[in-house]
mmCIF file of C-alpha atoms in Angstrom:
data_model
loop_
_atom_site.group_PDB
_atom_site.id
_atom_site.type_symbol
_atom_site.label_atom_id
_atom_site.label_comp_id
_atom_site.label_asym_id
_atom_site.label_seq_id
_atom_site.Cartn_x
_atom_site.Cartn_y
_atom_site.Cartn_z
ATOM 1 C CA UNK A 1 14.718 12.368 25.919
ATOM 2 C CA UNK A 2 17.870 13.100 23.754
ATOM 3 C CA UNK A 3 18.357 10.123 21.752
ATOM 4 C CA UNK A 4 17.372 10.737 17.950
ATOM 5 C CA UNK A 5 13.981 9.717 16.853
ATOM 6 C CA UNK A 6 13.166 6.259 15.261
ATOM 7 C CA UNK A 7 10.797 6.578 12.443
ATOM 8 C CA UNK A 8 8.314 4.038 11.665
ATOM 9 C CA UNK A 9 9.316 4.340 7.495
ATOM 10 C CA UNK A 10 11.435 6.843 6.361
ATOM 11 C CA UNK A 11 12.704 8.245 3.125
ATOM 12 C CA UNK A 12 16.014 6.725 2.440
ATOM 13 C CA UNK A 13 17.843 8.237 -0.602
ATOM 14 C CA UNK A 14 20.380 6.048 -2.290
ATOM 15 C CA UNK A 15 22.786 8.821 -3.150
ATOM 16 C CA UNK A 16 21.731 9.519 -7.012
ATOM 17 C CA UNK A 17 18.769 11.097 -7.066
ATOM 18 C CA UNK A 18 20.434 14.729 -6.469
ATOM 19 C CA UNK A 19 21.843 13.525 -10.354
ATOM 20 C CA UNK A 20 18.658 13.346 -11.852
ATOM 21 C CA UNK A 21 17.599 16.106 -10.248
ATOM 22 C CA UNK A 22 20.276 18.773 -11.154
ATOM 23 C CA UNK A 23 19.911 17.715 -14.585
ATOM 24 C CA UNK A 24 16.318 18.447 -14.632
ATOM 25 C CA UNK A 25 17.309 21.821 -13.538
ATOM 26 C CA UNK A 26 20.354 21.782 -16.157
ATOM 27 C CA UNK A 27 17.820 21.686 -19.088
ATOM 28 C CA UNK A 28 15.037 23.270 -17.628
ATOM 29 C CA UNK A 29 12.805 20.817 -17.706
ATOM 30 C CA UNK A 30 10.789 22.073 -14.199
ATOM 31 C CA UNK A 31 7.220 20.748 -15.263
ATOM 32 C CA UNK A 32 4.955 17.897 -15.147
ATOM 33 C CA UNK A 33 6.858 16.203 -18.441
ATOM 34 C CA UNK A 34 10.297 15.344 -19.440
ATOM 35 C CA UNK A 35 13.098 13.287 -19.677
ATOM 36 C CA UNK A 36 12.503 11.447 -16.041
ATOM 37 C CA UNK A 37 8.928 11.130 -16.559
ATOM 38 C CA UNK A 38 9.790 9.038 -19.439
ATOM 39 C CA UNK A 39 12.890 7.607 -17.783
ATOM 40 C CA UNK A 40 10.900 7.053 -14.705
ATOM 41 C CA UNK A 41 8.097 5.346 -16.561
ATOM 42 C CA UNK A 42 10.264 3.061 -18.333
ATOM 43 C CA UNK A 43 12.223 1.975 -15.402
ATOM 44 C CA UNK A 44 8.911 1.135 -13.814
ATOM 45 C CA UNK A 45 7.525 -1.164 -16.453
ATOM 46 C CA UNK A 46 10.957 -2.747 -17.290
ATOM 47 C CA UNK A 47 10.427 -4.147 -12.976
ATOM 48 C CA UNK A 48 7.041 -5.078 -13.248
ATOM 49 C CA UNK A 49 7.216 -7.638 -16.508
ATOM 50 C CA UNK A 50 6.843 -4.724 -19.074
ATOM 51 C CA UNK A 51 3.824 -3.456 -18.241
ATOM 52 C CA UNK A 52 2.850 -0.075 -19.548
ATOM 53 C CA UNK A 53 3.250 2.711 -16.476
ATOM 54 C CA UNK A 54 1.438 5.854 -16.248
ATOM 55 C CA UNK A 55 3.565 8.398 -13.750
ATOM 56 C CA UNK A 56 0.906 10.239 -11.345
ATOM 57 C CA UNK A 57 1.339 12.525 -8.356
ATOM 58 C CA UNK A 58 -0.383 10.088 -5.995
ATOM 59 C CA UNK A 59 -1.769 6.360 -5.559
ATOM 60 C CA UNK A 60 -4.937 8.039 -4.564
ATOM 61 C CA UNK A 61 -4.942 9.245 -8.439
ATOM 62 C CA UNK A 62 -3.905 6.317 -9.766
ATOM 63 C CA UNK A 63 -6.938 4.692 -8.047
ATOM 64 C CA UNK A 64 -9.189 7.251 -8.886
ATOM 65 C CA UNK A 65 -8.099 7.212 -12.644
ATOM 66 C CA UNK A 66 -8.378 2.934 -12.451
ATOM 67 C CA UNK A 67 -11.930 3.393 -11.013
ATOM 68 C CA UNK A 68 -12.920 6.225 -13.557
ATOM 69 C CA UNK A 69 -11.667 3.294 -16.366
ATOM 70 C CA UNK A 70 -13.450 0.567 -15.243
ATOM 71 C CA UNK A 71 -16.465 2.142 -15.531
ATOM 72 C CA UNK A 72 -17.687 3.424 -12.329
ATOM 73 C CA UNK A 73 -19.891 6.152 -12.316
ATOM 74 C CA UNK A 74 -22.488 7.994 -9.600
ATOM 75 C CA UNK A 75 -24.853 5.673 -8.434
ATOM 76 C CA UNK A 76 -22.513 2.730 -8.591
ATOM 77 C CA UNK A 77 -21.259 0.278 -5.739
ATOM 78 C CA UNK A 78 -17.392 -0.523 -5.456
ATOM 79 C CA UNK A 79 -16.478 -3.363 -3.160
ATOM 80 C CA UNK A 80 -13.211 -2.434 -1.554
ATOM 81 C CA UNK A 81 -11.226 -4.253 1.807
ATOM 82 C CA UNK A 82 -12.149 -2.379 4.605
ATOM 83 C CA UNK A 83 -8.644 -3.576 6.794
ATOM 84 C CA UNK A 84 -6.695 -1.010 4.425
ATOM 85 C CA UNK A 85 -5.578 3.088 4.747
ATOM 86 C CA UNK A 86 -8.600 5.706 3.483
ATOM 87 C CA UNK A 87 -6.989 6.709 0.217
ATOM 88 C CA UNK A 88 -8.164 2.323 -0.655
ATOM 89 C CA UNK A 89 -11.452 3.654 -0.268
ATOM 90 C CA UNK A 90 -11.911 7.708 -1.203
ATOM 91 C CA UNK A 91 -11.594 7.861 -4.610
ATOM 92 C CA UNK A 92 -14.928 5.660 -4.803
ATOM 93 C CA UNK A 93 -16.920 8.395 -3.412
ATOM 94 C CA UNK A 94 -15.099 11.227 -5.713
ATOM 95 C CA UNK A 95 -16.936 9.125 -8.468
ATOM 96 C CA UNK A 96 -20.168 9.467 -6.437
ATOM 97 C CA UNK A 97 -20.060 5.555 -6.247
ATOM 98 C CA UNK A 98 -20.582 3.738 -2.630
ATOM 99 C CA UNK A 99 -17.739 1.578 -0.845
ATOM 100 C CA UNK A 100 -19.097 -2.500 0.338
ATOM 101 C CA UNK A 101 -17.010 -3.117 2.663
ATOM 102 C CA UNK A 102 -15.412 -6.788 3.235
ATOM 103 C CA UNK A 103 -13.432 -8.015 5.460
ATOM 104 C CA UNK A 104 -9.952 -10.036 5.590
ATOM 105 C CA UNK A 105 -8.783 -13.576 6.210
ATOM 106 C CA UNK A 106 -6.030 -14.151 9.218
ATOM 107 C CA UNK A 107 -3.247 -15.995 6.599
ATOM 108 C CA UNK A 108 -2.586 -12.433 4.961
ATOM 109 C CA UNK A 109 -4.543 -9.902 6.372
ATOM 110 C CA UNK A 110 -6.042 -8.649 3.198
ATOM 111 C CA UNK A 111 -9.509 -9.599 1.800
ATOM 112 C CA UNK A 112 -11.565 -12.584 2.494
ATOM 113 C CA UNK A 113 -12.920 -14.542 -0.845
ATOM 114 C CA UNK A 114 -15.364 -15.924 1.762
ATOM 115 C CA UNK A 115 -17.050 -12.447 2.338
ATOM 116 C CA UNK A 116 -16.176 -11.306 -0.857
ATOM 117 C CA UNK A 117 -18.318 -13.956 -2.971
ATOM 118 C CA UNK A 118 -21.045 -13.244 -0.530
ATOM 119 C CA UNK A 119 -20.786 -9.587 -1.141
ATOM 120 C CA UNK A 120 -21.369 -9.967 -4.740
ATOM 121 C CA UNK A 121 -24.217 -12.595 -4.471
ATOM 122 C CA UNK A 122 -25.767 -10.179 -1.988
ATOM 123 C CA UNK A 123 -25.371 -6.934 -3.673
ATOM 124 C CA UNK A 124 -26.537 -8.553 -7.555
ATOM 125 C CA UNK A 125 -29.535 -9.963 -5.093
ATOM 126 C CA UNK A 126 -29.873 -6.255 -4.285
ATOM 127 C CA UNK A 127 -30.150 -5.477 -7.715
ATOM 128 C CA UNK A 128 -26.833 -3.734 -7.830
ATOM 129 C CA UNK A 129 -23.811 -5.619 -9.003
ATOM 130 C CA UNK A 130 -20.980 -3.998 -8.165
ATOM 131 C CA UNK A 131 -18.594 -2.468 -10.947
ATOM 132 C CA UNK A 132 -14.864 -3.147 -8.957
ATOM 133 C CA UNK A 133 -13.357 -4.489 -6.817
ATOM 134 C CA UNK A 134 -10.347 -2.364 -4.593
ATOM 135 C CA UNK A 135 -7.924 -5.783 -3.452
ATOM 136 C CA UNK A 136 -4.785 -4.286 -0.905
ATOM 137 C CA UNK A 137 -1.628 -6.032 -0.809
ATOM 138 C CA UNK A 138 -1.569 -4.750 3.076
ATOM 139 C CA UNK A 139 1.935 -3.909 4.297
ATOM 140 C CA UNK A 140 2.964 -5.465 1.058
ATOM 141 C CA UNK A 141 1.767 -9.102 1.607
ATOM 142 C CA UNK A 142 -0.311 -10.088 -1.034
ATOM 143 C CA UNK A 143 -3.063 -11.094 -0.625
ATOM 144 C CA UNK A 144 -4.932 -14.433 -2.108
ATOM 145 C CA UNK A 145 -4.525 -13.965 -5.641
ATOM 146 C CA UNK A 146 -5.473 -16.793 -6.929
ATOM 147 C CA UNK A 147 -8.783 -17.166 -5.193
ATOM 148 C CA UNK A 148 -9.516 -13.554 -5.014
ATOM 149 C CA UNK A 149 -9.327 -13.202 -9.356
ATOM 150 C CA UNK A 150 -11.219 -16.853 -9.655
ATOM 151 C CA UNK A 151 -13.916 -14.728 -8.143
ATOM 152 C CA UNK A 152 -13.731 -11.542 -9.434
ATOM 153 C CA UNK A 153 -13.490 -13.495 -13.159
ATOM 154 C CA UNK A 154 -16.537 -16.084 -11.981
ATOM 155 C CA UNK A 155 -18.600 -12.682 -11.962
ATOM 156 C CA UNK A 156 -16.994 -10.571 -14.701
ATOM 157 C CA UNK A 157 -16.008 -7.604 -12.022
ATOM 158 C CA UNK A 158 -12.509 -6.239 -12.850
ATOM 159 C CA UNK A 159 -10.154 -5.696 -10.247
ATOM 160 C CA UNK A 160 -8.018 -2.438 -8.971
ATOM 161 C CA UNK A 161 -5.083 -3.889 -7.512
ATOM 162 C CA UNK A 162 -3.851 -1.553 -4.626
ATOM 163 C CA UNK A 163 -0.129 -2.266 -4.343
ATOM 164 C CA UNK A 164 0.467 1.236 -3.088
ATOM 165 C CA UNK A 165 2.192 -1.131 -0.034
ATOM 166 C CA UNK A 166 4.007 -3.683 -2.761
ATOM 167 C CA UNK A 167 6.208 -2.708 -4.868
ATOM 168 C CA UNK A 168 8.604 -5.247 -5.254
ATOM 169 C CA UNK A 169 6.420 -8.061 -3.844
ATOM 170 C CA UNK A 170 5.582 -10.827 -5.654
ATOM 171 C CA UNK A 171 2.854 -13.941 -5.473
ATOM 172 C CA UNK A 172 3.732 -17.216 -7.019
ATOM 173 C CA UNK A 173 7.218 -15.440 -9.088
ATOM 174 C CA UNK A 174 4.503 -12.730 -9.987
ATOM 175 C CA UNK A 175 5.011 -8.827 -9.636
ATOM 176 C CA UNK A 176 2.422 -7.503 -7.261
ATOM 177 C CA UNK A 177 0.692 -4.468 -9.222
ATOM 178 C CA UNK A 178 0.761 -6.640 -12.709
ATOM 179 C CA UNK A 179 -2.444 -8.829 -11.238
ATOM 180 C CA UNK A 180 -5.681 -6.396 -11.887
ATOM 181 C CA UNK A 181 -7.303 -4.656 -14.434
ATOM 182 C CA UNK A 182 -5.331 -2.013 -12.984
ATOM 183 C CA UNK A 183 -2.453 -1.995 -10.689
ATOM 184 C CA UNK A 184 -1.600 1.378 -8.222
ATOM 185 C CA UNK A 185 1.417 2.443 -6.860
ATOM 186 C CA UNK A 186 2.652 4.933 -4.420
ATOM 187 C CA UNK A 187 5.896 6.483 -3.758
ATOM 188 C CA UNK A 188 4.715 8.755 -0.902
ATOM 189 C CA UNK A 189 7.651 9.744 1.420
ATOM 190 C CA UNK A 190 7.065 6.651 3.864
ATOM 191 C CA UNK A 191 7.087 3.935 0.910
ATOM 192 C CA UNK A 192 9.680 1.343 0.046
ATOM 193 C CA UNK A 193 10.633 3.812 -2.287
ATOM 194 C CA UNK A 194 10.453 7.225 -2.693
ATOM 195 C CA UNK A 195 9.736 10.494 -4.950
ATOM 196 C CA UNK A 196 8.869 12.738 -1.995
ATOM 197 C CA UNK A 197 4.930 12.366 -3.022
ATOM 198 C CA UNK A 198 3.563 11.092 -6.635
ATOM 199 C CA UNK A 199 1.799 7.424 -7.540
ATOM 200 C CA UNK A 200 1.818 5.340 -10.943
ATOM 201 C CA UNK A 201 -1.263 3.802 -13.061
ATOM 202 C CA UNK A 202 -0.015 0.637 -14.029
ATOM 203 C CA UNK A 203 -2.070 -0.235 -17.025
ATOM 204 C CA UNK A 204 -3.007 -3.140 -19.321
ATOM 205 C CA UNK A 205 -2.096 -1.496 -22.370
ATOM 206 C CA UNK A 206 -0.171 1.034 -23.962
ATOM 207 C CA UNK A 207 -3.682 2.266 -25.370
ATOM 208 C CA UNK A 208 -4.902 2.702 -21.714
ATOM 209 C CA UNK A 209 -1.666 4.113 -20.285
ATOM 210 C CA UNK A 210 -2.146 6.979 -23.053
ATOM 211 C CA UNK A 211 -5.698 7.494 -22.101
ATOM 212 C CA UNK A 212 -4.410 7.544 -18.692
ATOM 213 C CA UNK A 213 -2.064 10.289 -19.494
ATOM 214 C CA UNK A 214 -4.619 12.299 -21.233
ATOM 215 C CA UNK A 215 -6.603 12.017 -17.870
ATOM 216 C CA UNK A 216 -3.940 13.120 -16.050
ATOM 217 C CA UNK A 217 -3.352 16.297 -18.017
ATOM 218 C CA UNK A 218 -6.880 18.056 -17.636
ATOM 219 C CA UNK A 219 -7.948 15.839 -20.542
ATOM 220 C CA UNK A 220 -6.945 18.181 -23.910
ATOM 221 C CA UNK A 221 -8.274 17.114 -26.972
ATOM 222 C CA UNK A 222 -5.639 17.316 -29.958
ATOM 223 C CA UNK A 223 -6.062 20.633 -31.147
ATOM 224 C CA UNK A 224 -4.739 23.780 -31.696
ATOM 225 C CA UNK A 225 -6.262 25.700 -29.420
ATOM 226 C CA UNK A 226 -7.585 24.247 -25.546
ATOM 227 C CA UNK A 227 -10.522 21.902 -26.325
ATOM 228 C CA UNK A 228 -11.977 19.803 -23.933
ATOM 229 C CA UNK A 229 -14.671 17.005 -24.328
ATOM 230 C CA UNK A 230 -13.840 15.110 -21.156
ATOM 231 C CA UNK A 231 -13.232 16.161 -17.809
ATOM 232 C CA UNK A 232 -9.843 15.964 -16.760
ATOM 233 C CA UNK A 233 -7.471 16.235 -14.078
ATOM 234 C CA UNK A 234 -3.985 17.587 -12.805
ATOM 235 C CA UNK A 235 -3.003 14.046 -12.086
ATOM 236 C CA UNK A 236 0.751 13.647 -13.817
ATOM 237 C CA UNK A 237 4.031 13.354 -11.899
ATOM 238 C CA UNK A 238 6.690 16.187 -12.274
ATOM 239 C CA UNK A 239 9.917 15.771 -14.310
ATOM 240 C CA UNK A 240 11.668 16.620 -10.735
ATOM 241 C CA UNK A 241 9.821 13.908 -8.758
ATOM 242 C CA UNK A 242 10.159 11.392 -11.123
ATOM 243 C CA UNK A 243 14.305 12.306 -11.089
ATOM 244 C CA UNK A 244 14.023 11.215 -7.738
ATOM 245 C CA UNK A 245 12.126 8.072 -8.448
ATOM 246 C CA UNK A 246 14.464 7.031 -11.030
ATOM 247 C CA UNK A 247 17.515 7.303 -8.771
ATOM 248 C CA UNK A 248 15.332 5.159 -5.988
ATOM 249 C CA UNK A 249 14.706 2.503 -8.660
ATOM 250 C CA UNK A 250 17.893 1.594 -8.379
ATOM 251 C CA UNK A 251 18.545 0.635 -4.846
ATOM 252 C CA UNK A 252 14.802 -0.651 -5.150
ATOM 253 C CA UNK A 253 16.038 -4.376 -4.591
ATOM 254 C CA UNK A 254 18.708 -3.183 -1.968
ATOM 255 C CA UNK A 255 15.707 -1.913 0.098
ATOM 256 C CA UNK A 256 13.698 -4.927 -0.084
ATOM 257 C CA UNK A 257 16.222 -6.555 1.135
ATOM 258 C CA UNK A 258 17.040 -4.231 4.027
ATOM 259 C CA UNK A 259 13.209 -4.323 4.811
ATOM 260 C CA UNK A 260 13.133 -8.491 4.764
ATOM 261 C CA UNK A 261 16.176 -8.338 7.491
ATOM 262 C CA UNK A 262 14.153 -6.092 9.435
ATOM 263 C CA UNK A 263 11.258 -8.234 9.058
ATOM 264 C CA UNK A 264 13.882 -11.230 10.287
ATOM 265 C CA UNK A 265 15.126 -8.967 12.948
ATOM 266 C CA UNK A 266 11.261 -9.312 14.356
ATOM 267 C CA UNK A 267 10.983 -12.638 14.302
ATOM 268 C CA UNK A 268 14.112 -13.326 16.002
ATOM 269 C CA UNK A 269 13.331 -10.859 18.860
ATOM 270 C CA UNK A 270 9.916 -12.089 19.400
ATOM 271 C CA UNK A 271 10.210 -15.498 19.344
ATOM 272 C CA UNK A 272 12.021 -15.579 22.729
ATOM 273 C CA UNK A 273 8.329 -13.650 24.354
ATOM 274 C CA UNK A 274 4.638 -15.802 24.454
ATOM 275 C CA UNK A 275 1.931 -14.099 22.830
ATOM 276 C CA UNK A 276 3.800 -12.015 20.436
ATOM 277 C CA UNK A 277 3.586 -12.902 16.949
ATOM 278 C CA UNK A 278 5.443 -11.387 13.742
ATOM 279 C CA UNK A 279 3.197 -10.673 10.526
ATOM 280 C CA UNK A 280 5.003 -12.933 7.871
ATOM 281 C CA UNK A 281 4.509 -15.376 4.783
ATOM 282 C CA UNK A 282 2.277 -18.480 4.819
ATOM 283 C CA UNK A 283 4.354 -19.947 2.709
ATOM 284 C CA UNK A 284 6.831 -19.876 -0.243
ATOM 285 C CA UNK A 285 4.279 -18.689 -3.204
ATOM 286 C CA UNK A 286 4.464 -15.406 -0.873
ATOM 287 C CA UNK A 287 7.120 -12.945 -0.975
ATOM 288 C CA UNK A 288 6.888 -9.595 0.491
ATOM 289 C CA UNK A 289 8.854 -6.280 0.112
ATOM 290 C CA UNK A 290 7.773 -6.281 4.410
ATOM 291 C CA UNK A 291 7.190 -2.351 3.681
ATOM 292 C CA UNK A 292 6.338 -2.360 7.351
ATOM 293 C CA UNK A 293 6.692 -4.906 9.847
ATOM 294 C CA UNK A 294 3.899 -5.878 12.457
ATOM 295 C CA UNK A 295 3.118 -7.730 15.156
ATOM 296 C CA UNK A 296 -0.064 -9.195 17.122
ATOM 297 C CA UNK A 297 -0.311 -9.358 20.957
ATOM 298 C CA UNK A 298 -2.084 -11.239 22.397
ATOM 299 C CA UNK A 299 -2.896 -10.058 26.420
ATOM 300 C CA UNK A 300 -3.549 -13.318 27.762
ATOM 301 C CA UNK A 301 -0.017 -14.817 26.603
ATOM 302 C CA UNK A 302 1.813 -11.238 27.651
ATOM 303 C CA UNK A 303 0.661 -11.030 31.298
ATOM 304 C CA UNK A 304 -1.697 -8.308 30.226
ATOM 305 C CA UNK A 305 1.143 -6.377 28.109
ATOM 306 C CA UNK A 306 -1.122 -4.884 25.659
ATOM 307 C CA UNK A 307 -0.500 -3.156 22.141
ATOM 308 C CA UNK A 308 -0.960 0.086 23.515
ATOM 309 C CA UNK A 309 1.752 -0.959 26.562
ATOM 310 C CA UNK A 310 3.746 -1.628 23.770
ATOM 311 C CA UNK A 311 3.095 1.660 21.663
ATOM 312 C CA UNK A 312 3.463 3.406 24.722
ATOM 313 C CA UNK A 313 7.293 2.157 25.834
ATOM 314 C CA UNK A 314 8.300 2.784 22.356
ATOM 315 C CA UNK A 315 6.810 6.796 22.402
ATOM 316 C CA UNK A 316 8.651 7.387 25.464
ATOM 317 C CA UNK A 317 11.803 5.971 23.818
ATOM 318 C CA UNK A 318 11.437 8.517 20.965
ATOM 319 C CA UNK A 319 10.629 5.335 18.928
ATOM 320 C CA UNK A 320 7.225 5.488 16.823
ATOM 321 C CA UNK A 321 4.771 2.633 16.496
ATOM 322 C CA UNK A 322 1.594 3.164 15.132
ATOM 323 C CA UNK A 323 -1.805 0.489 15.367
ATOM 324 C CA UNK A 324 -2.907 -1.111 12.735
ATOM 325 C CA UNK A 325 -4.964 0.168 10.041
ATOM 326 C CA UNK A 326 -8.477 0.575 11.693
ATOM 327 C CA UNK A 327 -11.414 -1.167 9.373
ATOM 328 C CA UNK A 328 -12.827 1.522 6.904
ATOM 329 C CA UNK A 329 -16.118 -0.007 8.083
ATOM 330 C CA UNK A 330 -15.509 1.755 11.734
ATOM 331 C CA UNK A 331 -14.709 5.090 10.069
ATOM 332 C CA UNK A 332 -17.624 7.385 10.968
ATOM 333 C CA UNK A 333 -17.348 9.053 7.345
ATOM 334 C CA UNK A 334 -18.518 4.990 6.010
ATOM 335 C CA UNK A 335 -20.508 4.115 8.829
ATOM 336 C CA UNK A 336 -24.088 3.555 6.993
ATOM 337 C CA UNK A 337 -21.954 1.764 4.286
ATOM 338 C CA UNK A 338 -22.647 -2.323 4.017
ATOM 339 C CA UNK A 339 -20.085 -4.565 5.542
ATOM 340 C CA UNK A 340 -19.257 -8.767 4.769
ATOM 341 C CA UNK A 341 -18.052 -10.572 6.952
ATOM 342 C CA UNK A 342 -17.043 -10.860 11.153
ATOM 343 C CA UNK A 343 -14.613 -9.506 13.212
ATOM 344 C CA UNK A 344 -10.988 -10.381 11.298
ATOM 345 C CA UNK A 345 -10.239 -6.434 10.379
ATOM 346 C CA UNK A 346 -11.455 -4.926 13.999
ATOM 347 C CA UNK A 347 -9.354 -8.235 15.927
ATOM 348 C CA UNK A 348 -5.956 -7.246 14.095
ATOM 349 C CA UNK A 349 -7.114 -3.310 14.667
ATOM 350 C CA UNK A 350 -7.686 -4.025 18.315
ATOM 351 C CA UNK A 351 -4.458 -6.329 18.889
ATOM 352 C CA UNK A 352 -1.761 -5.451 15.967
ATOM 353 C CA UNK A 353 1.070 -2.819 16.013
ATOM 354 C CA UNK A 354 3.365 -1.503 13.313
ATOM 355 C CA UNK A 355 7.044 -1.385 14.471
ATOM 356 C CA UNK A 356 10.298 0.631 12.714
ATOM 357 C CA UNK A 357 10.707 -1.298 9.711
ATOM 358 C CA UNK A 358 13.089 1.194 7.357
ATOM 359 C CA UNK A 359 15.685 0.491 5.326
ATOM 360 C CA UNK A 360 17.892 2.597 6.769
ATOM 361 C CA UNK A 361 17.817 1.465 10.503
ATOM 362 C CA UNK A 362 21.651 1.231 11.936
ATOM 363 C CA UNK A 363 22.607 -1.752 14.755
ATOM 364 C CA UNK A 364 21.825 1.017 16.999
ATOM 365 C CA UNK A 365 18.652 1.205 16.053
ATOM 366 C CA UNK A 366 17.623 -2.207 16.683
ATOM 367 C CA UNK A 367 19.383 -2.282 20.068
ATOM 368 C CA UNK A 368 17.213 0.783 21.305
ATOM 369 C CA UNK A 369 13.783 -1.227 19.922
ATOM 370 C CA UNK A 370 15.241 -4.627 21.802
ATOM 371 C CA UNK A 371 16.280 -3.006 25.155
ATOM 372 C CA UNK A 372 12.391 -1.055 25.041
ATOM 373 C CA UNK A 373 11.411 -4.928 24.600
ATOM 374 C CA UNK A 374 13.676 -6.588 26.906
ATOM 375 C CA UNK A 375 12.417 -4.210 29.875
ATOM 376 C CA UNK A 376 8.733 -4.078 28.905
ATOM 377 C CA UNK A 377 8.125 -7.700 28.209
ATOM 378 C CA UNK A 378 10.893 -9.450 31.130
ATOM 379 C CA UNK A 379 9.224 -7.494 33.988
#
């Protein structure tokens, strides 16, 4: 095997990030404030309709911060969308609150308002109405905002908005992330963009971003000496990160764009094979960044070709795939934890597959994923 490996999402620099960077180094400003913070922030809330933007050094502290925010507190119960990544769901139990789990809807993949209306009847039945609610914009689709809020305000339950997957996607001319209560990012080294790791807080006020901040910076009451009345964490995003993020904001748009084609590129291979279908829009109130592209396979339309066939030709192309996201409600750590609805999150587990979907994919690229195709499915 001596052709180069294809990453599922890789970092792809645009060429001035080194700029930022540098100058960072220039005027010394190695810490977790500065210049790019601020520039980094700003650029941020400027794309996502002027919301205030809190810098972080993960999505996973962003959520954490959001939870801590809206209230929740030991004892609570959180209802999150169990067809989502771990980090969706972990930050409940730093709080020493407990996930619900709920399951998705087939249009988008991401949570059900079926299951998640009965999961709040249920739980207030219980005695315990839940304090949030953790809504993914999977793979940067988003999910069914309208219904999903109608809910969420019907019971007075604010909203986290995980968009770690969805920057740059919108609903109905909408910014994904500018939905919730609070919105999360991530710019982890496999996201549509890119400050090697680090997150943002996007909040609903400038009030709330500040209290963010304070969070973020081991909570240090205004005085003169180190005074703390809250407990605090070492939550911001360095002045060198964020140099990198603000030379990735601006081939932001360019990447969305390169992602959509590869999203295209899918369809257009696929369609020619039964039983293979590309994870898209429903329709046009939908637009996603396609952070990563997937497919479902169905065995009994592929003449038994499976997923894992699939995965499998790929790995021994030096070409990584990866399955689906498997249902936090499967995860042995959240195995006693309650779970709404059927079978939506473990069917797209069982039959779905992630494919290269980066930005920076050459022709050559795509031939190598085709011809793996080609001889797999045209045996």
């Amino acid at each position: 095997m001596n052709e180069t490996k294809i990453w599922l999402s890789s970092p792809h620099m645009g060429g001035t990030e080194q700029n930022y960077v540098n100058e960072a180094f220039d005027t010394n400003w190695i810490a977790p404030l500065g210049p790019n913070v601020n520039g980094f922030e700003n650029d941020l809330s400027a794309y996502l309709n002027n919301n205030p933007v809190a810098a972080l050094s993960s999505g996973t502290a962003a959520l954490h911060l959001a939870l801590l925010q809206c209230g929740v507190g030991q004892g609570d119960e959180v209802i999150c969308q169990s067809f989502t990544f771990s980090a969706s769901a972990n930050p409940i139990t730093y709080l020493g609150a407990t996930p619900v789990f709920v399951d998705s809807e087939d249009v988008t993949w991401n949570i059900s308002p079926k299951y998640l209306e009965e999961a709040i009847t249920d739980r207030i039945a219980k005695g315990k109405k839940p304090k949030a609610i953790v809504a993914v914009h999977l793979y940067g689709m988003p999910y069914l905002v309208d219904e999903i809020h109608a809910i969420a305000n019907k019971y007075v339950i604010p909203v986290v908005e995980d968009s770690a997957e969805a920057l740059g996607s919108t609903y109905k001319g909408r910014n994904c992330g500018t939905f919730g209560t609070y919105g999360v990012l991530s710019f982890n080294g496999n996201k549509i963009i890119t400050t090697s790791g680090g997150g943002a807080l996007v909040c609903p006020s400038e009030e709330a971003k500040q209290h963010t901040v304070f969070l973020a910076t081991q909570a240090r009451d205004d005085a003169p000496h180190y005074q703390h009345s809250s407990i605090g964490y070492n939550y911001r995003l360095s002045n060198i990160s964020a140099g990198i993020g603000r030379g990735q904001m601006e081939v932001l748009d360019k990447h969305i764009n390169l992602r959509r084609q590869m999203n295209s590129f899918y369809q257009e291979l696929f369609e020619k094979y039964d039983g293979i279908t590309v994870f898209t829009e429903p329709n046009e109130d939908f637009y996603s960044n396609h952070w990563l592209s997937a497919i479902l396979v169905d065995p009994e339309k592929t003449n038994g070709i499976t997923r894992e066939d699939i995965r499998l030709a790929f790995a021994k192309a030096n070409i990584e795939s990866r399955p689906l996201w498997k249902p936090m409600h499967m995860q042995p750590i959240f195995e006693n934890c309650a779970f709404y609805g059927e079978n939506v999150a473990f069917r797209l587990f069982k039959n779905g597959l992630c494919v290269p979907s980066g930005s920076n994919l050459m022709l050559n690229d795509k031939q190598r994923i085709e011809k793996v195709i080609f001889e797999l499915l045209s045996r």
